Short mmCIF file of C-alpha atoms in Angstrom, two decimals:
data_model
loop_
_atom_site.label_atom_id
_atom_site.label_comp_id
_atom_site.label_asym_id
_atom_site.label_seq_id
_atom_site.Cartn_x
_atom_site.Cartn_y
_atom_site.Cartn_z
CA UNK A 201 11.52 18.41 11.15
CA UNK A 202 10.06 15.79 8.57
CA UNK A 203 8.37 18.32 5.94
CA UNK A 204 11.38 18.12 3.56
CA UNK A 205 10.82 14.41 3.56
CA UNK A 206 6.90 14.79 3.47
CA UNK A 207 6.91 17.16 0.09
CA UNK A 208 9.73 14.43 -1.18
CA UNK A 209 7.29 11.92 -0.52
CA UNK A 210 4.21 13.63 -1.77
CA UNK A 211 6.81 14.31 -5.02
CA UNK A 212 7.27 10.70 -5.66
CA UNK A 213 3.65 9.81 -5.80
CA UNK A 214 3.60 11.91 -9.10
CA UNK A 215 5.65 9.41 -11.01
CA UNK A 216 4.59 5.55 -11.39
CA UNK A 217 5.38 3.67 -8.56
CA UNK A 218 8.31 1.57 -9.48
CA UNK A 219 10.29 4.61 -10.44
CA UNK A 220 9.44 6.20 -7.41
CA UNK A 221 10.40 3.38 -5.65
CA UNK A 222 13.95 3.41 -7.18
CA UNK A 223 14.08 6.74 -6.38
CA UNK A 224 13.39 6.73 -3.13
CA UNK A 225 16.25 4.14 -2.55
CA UNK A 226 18.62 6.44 -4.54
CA UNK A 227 17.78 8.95 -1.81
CA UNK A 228 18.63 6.76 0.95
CA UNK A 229 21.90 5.57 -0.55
CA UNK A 230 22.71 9.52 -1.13
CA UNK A 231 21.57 9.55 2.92
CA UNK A 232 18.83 12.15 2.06
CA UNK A 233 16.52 10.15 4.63
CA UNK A 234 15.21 11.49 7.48
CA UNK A 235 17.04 10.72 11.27
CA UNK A 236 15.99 9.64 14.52
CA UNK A 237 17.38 7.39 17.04
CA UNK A 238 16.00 3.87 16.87
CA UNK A 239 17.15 3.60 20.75
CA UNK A 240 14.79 6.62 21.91
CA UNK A 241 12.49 4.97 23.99
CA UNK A 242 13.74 2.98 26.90
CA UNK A 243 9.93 1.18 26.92
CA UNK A 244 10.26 0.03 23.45
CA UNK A 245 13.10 -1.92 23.89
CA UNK A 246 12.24 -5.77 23.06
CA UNK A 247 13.63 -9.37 22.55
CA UNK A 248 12.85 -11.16 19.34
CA UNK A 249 13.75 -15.15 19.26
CA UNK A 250 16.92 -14.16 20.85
CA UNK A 251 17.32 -10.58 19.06
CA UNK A 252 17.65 -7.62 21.28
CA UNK A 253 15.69 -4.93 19.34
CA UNK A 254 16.18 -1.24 20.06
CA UNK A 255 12.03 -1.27 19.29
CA UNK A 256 10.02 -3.26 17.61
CA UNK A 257 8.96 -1.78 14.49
CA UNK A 258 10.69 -3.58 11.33
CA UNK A 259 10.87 -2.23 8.15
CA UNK A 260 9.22 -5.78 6.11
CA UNK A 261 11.23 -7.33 2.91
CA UNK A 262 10.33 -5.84 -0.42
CA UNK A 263 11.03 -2.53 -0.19
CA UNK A 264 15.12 -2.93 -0.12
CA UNK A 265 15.16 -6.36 -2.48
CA UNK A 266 19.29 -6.32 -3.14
CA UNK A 267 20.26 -4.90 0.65
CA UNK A 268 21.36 -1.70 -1.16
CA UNK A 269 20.31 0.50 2.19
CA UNK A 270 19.76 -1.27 4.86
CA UNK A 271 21.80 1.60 6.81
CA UNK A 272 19.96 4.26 5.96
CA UNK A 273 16.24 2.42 6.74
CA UNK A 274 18.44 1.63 10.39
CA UNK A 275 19.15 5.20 10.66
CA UNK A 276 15.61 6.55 10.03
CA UNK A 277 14.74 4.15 13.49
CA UNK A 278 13.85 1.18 11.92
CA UNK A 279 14.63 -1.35 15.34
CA UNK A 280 15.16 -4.04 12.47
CA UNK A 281 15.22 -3.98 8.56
CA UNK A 282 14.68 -7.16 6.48
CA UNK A 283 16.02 -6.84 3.02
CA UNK A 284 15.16 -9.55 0.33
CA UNK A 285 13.18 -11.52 -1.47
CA UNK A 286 16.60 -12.76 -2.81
CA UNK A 287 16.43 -15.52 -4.86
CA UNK A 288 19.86 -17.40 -6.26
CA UNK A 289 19.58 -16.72 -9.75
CA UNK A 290 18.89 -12.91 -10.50
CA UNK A 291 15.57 -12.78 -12.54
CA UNK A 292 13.47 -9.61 -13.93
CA UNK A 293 10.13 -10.45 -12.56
CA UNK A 294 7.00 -10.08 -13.79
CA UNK A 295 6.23 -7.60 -16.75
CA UNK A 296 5.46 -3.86 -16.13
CA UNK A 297 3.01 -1.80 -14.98
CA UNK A 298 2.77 -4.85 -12.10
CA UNK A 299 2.62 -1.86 -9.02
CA UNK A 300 -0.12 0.24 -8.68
CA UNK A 301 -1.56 2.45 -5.87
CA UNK A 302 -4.91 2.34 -4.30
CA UNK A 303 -4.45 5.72 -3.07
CA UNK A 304 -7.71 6.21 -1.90
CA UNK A 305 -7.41 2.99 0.03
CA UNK A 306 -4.19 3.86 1.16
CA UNK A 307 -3.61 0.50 0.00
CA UNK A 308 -0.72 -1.30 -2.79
CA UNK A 309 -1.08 -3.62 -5.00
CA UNK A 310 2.04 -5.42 -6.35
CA UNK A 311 2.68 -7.93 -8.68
CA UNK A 312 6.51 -7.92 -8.98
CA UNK A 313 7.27 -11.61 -8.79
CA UNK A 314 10.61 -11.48 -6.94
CA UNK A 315 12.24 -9.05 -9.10
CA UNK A 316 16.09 -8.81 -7.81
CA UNK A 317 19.81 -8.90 -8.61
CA UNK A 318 20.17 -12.48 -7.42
CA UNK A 319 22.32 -14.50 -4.19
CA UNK A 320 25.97 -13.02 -5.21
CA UNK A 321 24.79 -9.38 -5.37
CA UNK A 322 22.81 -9.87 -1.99
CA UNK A 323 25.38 -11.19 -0.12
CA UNK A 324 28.23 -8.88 -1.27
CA UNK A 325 26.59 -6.09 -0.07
CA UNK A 326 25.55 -7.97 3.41
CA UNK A 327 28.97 -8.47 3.88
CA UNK A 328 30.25 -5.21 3.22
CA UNK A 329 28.66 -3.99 6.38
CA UNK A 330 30.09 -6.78 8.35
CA UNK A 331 31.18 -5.01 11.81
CA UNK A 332 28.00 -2.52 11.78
CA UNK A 333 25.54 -2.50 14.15
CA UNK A 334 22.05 -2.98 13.53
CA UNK A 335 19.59 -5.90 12.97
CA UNK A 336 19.50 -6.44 9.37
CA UNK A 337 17.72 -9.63 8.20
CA UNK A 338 17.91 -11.64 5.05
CA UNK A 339 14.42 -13.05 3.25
CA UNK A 340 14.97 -15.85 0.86
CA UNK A 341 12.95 -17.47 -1.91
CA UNK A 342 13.04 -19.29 -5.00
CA UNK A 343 13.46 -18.92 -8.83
CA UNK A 344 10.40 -18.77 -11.04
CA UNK A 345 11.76 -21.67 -13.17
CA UNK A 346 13.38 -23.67 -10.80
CA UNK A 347 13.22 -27.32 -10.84
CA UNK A 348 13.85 -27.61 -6.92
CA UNK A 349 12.61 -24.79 -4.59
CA UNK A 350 13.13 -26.07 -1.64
CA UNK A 351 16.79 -26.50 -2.64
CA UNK A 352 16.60 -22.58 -3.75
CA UNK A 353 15.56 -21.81 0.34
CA UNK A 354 19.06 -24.62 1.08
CA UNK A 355 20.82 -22.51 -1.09
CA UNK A 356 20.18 -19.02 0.13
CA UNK A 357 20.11 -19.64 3.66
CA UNK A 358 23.65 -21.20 3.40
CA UNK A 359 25.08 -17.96 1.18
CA UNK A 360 23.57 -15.17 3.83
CA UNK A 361 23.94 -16.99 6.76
CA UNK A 362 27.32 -15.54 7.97
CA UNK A 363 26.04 -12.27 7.09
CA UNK A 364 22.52 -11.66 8.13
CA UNK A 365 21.47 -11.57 11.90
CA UNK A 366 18.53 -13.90 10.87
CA UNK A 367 16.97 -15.45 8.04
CA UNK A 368 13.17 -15.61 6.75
CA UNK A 369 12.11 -18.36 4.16
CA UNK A 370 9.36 -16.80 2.00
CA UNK A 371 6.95 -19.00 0.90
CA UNK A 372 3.74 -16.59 0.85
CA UNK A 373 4.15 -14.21 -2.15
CA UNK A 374 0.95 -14.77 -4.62
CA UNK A 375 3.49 -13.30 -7.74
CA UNK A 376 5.10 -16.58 -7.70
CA UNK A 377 3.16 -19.25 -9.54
CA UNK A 378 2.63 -22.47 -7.20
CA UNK A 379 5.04 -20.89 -4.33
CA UNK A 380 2.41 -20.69 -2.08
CA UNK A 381 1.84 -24.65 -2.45
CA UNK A 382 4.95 -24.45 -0.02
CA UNK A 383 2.68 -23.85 2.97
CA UNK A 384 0.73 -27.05 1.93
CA UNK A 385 1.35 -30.16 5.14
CA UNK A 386 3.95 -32.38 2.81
CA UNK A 387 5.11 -29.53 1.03
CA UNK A 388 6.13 -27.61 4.31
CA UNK A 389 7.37 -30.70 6.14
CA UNK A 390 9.65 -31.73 3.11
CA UNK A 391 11.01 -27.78 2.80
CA UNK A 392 11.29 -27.67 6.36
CA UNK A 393 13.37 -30.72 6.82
CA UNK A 394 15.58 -30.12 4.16
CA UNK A 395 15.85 -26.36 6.05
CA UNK A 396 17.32 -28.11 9.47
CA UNK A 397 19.70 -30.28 7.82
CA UNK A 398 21.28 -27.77 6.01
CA UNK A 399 20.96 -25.61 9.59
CA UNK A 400 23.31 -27.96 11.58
CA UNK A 401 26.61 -26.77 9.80
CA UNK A 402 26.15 -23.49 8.61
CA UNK A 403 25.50 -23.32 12.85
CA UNK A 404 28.70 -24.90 13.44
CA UNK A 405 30.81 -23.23 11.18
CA UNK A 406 29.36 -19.67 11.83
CA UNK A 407 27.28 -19.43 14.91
CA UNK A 408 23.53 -19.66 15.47
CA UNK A 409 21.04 -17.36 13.51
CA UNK A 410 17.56 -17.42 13.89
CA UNK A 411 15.32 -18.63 11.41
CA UNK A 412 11.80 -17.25 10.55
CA UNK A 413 9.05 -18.45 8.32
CA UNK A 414 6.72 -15.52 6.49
CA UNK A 415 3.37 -16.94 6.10
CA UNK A 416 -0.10 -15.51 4.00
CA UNK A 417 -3.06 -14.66 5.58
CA UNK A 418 -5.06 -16.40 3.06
CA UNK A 419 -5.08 -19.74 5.75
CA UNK A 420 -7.55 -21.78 6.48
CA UNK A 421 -7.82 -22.95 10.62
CA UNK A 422 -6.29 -26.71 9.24
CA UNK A 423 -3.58 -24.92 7.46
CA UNK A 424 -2.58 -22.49 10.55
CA UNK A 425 -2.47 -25.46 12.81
CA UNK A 426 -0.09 -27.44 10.76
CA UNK A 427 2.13 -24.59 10.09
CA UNK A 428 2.15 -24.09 13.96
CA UNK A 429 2.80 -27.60 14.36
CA UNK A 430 5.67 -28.14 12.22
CA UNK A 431 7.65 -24.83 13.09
CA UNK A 432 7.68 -26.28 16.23
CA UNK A 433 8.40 -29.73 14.88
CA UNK A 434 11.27 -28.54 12.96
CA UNK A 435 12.31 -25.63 15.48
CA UNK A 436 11.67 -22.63 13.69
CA UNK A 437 12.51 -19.47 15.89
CA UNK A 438 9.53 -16.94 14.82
CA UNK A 439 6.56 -16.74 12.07
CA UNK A 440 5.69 -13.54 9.92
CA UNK A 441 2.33 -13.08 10.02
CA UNK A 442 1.70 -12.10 7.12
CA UNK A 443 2.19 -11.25 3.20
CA UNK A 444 -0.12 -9.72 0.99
CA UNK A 445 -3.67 -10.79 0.57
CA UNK A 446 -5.32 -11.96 -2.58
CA UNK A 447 -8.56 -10.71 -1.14
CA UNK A 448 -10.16 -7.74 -2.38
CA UNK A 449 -12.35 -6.34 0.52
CA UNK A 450 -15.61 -5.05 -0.59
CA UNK A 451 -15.28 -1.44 0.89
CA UNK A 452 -11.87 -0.83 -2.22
CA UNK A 453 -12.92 2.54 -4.05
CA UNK A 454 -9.53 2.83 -6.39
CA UNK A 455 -10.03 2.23 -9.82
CA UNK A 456 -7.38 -0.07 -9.62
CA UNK A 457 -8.54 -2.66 -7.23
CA UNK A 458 -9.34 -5.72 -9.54
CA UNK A 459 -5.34 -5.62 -10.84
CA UNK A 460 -3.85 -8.78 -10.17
CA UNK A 461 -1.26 -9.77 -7.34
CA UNK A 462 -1.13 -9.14 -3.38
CA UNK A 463 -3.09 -6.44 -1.87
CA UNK A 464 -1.51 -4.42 0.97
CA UNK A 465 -1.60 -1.64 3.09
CA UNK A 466 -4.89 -0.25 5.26
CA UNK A 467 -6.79 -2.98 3.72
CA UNK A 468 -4.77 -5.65 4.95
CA UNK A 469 -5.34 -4.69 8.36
CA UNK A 470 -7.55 -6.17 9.80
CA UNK A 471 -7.63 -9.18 7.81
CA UNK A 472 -3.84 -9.96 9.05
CA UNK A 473 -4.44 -9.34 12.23
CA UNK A 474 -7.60 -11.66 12.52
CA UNK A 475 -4.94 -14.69 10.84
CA UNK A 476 -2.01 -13.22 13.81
CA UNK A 477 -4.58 -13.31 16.44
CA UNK A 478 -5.74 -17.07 15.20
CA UNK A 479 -1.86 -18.49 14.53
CA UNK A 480 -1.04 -16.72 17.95
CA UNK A 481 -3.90 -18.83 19.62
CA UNK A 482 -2.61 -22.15 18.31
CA UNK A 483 1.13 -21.53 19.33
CA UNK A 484 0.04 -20.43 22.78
CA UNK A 485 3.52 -18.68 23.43
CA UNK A 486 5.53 -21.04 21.76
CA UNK A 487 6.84 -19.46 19.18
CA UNK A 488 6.97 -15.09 18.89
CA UNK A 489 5.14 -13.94 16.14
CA UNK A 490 6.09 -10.61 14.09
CA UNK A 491 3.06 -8.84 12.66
CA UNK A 492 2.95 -7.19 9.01
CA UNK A 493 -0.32 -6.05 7.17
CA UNK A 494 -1.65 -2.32 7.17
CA UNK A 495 1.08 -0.69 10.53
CA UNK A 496 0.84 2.72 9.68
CA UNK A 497 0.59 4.12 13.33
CA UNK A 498 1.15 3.67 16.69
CA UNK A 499 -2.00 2.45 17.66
CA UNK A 500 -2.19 -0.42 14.51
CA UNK A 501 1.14 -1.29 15.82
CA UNK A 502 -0.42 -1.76 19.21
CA UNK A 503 -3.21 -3.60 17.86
CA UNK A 504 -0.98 -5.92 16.36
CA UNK A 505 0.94 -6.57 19.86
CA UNK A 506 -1.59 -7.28 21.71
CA UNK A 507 -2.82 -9.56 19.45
CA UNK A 508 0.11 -11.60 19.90
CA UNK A 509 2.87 -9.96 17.63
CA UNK A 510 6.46 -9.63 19.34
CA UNK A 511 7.18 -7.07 16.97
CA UNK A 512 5.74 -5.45 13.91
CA UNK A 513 6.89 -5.35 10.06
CA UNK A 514 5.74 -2.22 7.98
CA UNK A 515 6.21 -1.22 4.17
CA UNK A 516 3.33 0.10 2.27
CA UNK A 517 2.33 2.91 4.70
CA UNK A 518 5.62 4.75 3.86
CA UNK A 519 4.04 5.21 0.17
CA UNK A 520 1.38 7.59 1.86
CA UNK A 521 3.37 8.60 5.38
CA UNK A 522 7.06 8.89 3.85
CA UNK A 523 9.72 8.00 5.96
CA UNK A 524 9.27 10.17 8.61
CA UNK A 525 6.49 7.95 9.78
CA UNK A 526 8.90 5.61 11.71
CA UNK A 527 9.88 8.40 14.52
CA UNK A 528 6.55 9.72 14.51
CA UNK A 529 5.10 5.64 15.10
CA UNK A 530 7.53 4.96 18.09
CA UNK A 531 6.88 8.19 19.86
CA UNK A 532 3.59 7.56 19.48
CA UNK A 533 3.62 3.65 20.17
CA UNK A 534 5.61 5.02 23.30
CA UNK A 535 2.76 6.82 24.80
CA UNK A 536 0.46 4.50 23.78
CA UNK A 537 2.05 1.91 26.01
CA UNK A 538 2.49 3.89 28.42
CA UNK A 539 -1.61 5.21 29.04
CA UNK A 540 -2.15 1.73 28.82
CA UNK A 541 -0.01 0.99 32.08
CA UNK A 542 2.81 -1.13 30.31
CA UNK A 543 6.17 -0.70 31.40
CA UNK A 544 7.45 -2.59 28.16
CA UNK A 545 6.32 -4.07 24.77
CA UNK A 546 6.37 -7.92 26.33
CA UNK A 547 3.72 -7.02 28.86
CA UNK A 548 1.19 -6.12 25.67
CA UNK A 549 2.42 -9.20 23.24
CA UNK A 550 -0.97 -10.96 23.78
CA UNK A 551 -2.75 -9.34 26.01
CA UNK A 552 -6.26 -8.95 23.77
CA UNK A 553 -5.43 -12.21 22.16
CA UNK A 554 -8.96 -13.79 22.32
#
């Protein structure tokens, strides 16, 4: 059913990556993408900080930076789709070549620096789908040059707010130079505060939206702790555990592994998962936690869960898998839950979280 999709797929890794990725989001816009019913599974159904997910595999920001198809990711059975980094001025990004394959790492690594048409864009197209269903997220950040990031994060969180069925500050992209300061105690508690008084009207005015922070998983046990500590301080609904990694593991064979910028895909793994399992021991049930870093099946969906993940984020695995991966992940996450005796995906949020 997915082969047209898989020799598309296997097409687009014979071009250079960013072109394949603008092609690929041509396709979906032309709704060439593969179908399946994000609603299949009964047992996959989940709540996420007050978001009732058909299942609880997201498709993570990045891939669909302006919101261009946030549809068609919704209709391949994405439960949730997170378009962004947006930041308020459009900018270019960093120079090319700045993404390059690891193919025999089934790994990415990307130096794109927030590359995207900017707030007005972004929200236009947010609200042109006002009225349709789905769970489509926005993920803010800040301008390169700007003199005042956390007043960037102020700024887009009050221009998606009406549109977007939550919101994710981004403060854990290594493209960025200094952003990741932003996760820093002062830093955090300054951005943070700044977040929740700008929170109280746009709540007001146009209901309540929850608000996520995406965090790296190049932490420290001090700098997990006081991340935990002031999301709860300053109410956050949900971390995203995590970005790309600045790590380069040991056991990378592509001859492009020393490029610079975040590292993602298989490689990211299990070093995400070690940071989930550590931030979802210091919240203690808290606060949900979404997992992203190497999904690319069922069973490293799973793995994230029951380390403590409500639900999972994906991206770089649909380089290698195509977009037909998403059905094939929640039939297979289905069963998986299911041998393993849960009735539901709460049951296994945690469960091998030691």
């Amino acid at each position: 059913m997915s082969l047209p999709h898989d020799i598309a797929t296997a097409a687009l890794r014979c071009i250079d990556p960013e072109s394949a990725h603008h092609a690929a989001l041509l396709g979906l816009r032309a709704g060439l993408g593969p179908r399946a019913r994000a609603d299949k599974f009964p047992r996959l159904r989940t709540r996420l900080a007050g978001l009732d997910l058909p299942n609880p595999i997201g498709m993570a920001a990045g891939f669909d930076k302006n919101a261009e198809a946030p549809d068609a990711l919704l209709s391949a059975g994405f439960g949730f789709v997170e378009c962004g980094t947006v930041t308020p001025l459009p900018q270019e990004g960093n120079p090319r070549p700045r993404i390059f394959r690891l193919s025999a790492d089934r790994a990415v690594i990307n130096r794109l620096g927030f590359n995207n048409a900017g707030l007005d864009a972004f929200a236009e197209r947010l609200a042109a789908r006002a009225g349709k269903p789905g769970i489509v997220g926005a993920n803010v950040g800040a301008n390169k040059e700007s003199a005042d990031r956390a007043s960037d994060y102020v700024r887009g969180m009050g221009r998606v707010w009406r549109h977007a069925a939550y919101v994710t500050a981004n403060i854990s992209s290594p493209n960025t130079p200094g952003l990741r300061g932003l996760q820093e105690r002062g830093a955090l508690e300054d951005l943070l505060g700044r977040v929740r008084e700008a929170r109280a009207p746009l709540e007001a005015a146009h209901g309540r939206r929850p608000l996520f922070l995406k965090v790296a998983p190049d932490l420290d046990d001090t700098a997990i702790g006081d991340i935990c500590e002031l999301a709860l301080a300053y109410e956050l609904d949900a971390l995203i555990v995590s970005n790309t990694t600045l790590q380069r593991p040991a056991h990378l064979t592509s001859l492009d592994r020393g490029e610079a910028g975040g590292l993602s895909g298989q490689p990211l793994f299990q070093i995400s998962t070690q940071v989930l399992r550590v931030f979802a021991q210091a919240l203690n049930g808290r606060l949900p936690l979404i997992g992203a870093g190497g999904v690319e099946s069922g069973s490293t969906a799973l793995a994230k869960i029951k380390a403590g993940a409500s639900a999972v984020q994906l991206y770089s695995s649909l380089v290698y898998h195509g977009p037909g991966l998403v059905a094939r992940l929640l039939d297979d996450l289905d069963g998986l839950l299911a041998a393993d005796g849960f009735d539901n995906v709460a049951e296994a949020v945690g469960v091998n979280g030691n």
